[in-house]
mmCIF file of C-alpha atoms in Angstrom:
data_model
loop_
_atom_site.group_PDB
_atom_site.id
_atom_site.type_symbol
_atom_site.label_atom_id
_atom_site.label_comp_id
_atom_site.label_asym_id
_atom_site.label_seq_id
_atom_site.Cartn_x
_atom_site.Cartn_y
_atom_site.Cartn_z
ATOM 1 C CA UNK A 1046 0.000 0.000 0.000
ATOM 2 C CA UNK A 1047 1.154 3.574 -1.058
ATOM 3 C CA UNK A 1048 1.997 6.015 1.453
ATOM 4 C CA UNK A 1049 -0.822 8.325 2.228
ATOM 5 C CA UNK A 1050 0.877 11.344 1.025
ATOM 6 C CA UNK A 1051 2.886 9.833 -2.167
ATOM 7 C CA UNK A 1052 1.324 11.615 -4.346
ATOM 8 C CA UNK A 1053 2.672 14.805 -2.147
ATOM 9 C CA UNK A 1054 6.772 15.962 -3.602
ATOM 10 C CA UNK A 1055 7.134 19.122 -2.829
ATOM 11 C CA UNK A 1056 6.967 20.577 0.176
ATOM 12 C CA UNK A 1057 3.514 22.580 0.825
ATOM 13 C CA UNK A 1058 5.376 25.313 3.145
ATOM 14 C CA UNK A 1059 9.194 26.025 1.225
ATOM 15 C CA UNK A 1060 8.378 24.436 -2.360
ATOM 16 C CA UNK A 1061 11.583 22.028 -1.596
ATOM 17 C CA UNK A 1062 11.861 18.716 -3.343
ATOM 18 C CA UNK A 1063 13.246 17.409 -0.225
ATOM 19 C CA UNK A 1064 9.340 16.043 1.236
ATOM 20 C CA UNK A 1065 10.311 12.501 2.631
ATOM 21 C CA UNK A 1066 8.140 9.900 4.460
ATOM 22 C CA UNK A 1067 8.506 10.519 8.298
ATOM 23 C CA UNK A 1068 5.960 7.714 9.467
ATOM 24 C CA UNK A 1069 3.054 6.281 8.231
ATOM 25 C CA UNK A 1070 1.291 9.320 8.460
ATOM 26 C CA UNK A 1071 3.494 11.905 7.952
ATOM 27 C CA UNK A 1072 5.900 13.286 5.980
ATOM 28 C CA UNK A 1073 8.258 15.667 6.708
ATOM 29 C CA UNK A 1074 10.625 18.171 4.681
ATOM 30 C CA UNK A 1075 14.297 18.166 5.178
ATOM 31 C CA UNK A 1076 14.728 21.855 3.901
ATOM 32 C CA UNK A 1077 12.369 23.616 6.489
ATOM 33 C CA UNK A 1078 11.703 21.082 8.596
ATOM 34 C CA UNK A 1079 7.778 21.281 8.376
ATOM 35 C CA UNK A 1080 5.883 17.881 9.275
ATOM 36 C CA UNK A 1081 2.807 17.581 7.696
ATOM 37 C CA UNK A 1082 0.316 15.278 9.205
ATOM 38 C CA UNK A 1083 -2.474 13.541 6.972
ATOM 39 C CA UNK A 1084 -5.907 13.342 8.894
ATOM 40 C CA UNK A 1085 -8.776 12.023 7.323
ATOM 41 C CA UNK A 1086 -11.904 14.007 5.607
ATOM 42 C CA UNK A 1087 -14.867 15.006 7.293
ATOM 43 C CA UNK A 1088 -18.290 13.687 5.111
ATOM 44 C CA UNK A 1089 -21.315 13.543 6.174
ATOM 45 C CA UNK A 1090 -24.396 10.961 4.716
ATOM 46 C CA UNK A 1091 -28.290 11.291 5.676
ATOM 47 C CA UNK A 1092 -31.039 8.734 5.801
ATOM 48 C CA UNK A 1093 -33.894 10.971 5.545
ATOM 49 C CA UNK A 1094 -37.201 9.557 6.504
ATOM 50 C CA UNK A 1095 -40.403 11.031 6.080
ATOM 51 C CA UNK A 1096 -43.475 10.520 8.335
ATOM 52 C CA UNK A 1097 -44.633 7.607 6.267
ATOM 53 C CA UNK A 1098 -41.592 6.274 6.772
ATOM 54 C CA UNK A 1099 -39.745 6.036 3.594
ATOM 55 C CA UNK A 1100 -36.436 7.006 2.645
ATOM 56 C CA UNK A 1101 -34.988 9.584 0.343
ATOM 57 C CA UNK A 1102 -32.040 8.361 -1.671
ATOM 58 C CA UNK A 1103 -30.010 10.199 -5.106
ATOM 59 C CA UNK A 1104 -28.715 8.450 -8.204
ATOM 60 C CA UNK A 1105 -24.819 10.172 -8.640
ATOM 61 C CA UNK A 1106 -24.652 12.307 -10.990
ATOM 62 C CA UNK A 1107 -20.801 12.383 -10.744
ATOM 63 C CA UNK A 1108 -18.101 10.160 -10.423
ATOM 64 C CA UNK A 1109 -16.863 8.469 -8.884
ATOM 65 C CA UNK A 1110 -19.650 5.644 -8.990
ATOM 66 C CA UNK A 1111 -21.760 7.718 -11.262
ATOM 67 C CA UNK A 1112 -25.390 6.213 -11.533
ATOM 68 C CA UNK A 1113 -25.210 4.075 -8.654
ATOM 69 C CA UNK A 1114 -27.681 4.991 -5.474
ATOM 70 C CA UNK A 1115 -26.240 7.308 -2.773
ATOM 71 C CA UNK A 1116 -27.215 9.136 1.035
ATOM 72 C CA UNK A 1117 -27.886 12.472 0.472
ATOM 73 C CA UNK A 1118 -24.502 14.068 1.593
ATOM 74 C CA UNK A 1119 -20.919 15.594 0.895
ATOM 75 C CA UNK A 1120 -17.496 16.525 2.695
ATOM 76 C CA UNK A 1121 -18.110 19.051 5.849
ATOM 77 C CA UNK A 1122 -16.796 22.477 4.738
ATOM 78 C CA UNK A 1123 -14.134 24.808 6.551
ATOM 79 C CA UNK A 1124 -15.957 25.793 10.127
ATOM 80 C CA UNK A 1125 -19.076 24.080 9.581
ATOM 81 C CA UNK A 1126 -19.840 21.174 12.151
ATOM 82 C CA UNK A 1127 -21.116 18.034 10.865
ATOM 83 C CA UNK A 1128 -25.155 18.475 11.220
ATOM 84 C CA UNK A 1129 -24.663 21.824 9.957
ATOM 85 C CA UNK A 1130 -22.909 19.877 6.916
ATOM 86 C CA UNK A 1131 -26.150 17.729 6.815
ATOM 87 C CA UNK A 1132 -28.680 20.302 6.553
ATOM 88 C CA UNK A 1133 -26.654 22.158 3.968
ATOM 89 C CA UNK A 1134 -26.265 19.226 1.942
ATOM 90 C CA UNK A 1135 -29.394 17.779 1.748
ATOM 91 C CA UNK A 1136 -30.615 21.157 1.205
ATOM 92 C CA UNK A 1137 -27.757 21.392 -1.988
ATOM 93 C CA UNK A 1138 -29.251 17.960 -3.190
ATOM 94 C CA UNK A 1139 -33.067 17.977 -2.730
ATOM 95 C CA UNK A 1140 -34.319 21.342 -2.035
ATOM 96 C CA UNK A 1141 -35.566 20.091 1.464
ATOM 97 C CA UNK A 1142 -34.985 21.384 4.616
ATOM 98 C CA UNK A 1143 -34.404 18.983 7.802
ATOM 99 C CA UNK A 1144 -35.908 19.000 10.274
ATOM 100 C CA UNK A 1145 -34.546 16.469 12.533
ATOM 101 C CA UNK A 1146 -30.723 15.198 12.595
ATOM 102 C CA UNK A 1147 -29.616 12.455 14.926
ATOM 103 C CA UNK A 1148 -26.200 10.797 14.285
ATOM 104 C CA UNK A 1149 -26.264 7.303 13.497
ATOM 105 C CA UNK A 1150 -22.499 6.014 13.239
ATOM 106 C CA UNK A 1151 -18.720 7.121 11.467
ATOM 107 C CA UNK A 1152 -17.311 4.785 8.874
ATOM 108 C CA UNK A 1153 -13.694 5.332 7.474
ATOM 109 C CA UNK A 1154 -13.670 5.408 3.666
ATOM 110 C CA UNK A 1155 -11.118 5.877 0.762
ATOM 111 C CA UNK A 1156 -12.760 8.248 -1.821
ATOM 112 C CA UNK A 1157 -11.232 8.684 -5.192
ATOM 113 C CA UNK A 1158 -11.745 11.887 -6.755
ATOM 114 C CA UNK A 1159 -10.015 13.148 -9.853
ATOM 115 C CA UNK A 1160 -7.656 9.842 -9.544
ATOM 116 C CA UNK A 1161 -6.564 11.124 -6.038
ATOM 117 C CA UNK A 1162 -7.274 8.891 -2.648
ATOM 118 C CA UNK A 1163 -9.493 10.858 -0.434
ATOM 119 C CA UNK A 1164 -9.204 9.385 3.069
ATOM 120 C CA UNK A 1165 -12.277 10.261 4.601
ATOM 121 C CA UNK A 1166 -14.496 10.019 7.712
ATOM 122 C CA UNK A 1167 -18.249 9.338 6.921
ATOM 123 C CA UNK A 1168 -20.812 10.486 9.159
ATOM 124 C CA UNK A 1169 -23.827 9.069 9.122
ATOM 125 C CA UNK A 1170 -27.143 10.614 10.183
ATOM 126 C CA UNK A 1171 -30.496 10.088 10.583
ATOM 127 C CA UNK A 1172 -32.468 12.993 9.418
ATOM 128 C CA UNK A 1173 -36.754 13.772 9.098
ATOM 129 C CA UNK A 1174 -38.998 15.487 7.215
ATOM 130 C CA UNK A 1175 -42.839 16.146 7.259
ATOM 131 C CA UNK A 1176 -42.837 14.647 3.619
ATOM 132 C CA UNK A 1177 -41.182 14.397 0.263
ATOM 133 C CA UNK A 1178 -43.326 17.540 -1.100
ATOM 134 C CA UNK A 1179 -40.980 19.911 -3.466
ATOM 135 C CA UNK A 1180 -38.255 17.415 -3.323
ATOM 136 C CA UNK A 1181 -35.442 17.608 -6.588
ATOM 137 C CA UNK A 1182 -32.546 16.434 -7.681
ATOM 138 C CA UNK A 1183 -29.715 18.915 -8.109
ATOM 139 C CA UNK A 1184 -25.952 19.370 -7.895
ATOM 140 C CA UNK A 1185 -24.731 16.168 -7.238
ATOM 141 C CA UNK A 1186 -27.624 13.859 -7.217
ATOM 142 C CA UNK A 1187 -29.112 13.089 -10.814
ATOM 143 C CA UNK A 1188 -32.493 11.677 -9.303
ATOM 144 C CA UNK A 1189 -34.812 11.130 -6.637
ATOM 145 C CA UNK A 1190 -35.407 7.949 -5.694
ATOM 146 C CA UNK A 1191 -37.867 7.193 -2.997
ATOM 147 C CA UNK A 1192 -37.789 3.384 -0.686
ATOM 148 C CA UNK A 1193 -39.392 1.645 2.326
ATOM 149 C CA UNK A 1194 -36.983 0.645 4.556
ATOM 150 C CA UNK A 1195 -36.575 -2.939 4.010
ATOM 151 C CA UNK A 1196 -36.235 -2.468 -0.151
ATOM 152 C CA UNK A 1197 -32.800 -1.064 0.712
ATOM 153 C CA UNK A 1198 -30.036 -3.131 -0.647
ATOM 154 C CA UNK A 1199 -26.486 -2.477 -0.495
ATOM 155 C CA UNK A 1200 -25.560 -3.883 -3.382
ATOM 156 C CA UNK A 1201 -27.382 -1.193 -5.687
ATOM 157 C CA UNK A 1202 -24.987 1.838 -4.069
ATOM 158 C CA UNK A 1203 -21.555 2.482 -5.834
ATOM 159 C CA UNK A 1204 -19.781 3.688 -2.589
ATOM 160 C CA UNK A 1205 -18.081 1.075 0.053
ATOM 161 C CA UNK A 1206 -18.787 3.506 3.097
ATOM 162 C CA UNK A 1207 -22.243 3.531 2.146
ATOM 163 C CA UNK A 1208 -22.869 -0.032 1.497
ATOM 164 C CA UNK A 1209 -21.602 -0.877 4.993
ATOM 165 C CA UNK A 1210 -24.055 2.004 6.467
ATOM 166 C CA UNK A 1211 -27.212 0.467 4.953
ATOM 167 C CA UNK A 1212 -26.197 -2.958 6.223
ATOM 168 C CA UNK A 1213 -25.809 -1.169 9.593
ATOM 169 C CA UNK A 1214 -28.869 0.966 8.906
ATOM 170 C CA UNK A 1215 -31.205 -2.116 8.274
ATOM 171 C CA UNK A 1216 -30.266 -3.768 11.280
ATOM 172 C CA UNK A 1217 -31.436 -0.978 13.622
#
C-alpha cells in the first residue's frame, strides 16, 4: 500500500523537493523542517425519513460511482460542524430542509476523486422530514429515488462507506 501522502513531492510550506516519508502518516521536509500530518476528511451521509416512513435516496450524478444509489450528503466544509454539513447538503441535493438530525455512526472510507485517494471520515445521520413535497434532484444527485426501509439493498450503491451504512442501517 502507497503512502498516504505519495502523491505529495514538494513541500507545501518552502516548495523544496526534499518532502520525505517521516511515518506512516506523515511526511516531513528536510529543507524547512515542516511535518505535515495527513488526517482524514470530514463527510457527512443522511437517511432521511419522512413521516410515512420512507427514505430519500439520489442516483450520482458524478463520479466516482456515477449512476449508482447514494445518502444524500458531501465533505463538511471549513468551520461548519457536521449536522450543519447535513442540513446544507441535503438542502444542496433535494431542495428540502431537515428538520430532525440524529447521528447514526462514522465509517472510514477511501474516496477517489479526480484519480486522487481521499481518506475520509463518513458520518452518518439520521435525518426527518414532514414529507417528500418539493423534493429535486440537483448538484450532485441526478435523481430522486424514494424506498421503504426494508427495499434497501447495499448492493445497488456504488460507494463502500455507504454499502456498509445500509447494512448497519437495516439492522437498527
Amino acid at each position: 500500500m502507497n503512502h498516504p501522502l505519495h502523491q505529495f513531492i514538494y513541500c507545501p510550506k518552502c516548495g523544496a523537493n526534499t518532502f520525505i516519508e517521516r511515518n506512516e502518516k506523515a511526511k516531513q521536509c528536510t529543507t524547512c523542517g515542516f511535518v505535515y500530518y495527513f488526517n482524514p476528511s470530514s463527510a457527512v451521509a443522511c437517511f432521511i425519513r419522512n413521516t410515512a416512513g420512507e427514505i430519500l435516496l439520489v442516483r450520482r450524478a458524478k463520479e466516482p460511482a456515477k449512476g449508482t444509489l447514494d445518502l444524500p450528503g458531501g465533505f463538511v466544509d471549513m468551520f461548519e460542524s457536521a449536522e450543519d454539513a447535513a442540513h446544507r447538503e441535503v438542502k444542496e441535493e433535494t431542495g428540502l430542509d431537515i428538520t430532525e438530525c440524529r447521528y447514526l455512526f462514522s465509517i472510514p472510507n477511501l474516496y477517489m476523486y479526480c484519480g486522487f485517494e481521499v481518506h475520509t471520515v463518513d458520518m452518518f445521520f439520521e435525518c426527518h422530514v414532514k414529507d417528500f413535497t418539493g423534493v429535486h434532484a440537483e448538484d450532485d444527485a441526478a435523481e430522486i429515488v424514494i424506498v421503504k426501509k426494508e427495499e434497501l439493498k447495499a448492493e445497488e450503491f456504488g460507494l463502500m462507506s455507504i454499502k456498509k451504512a445500509i447494512r448497519l442501517y437495516k439492522k437498527r
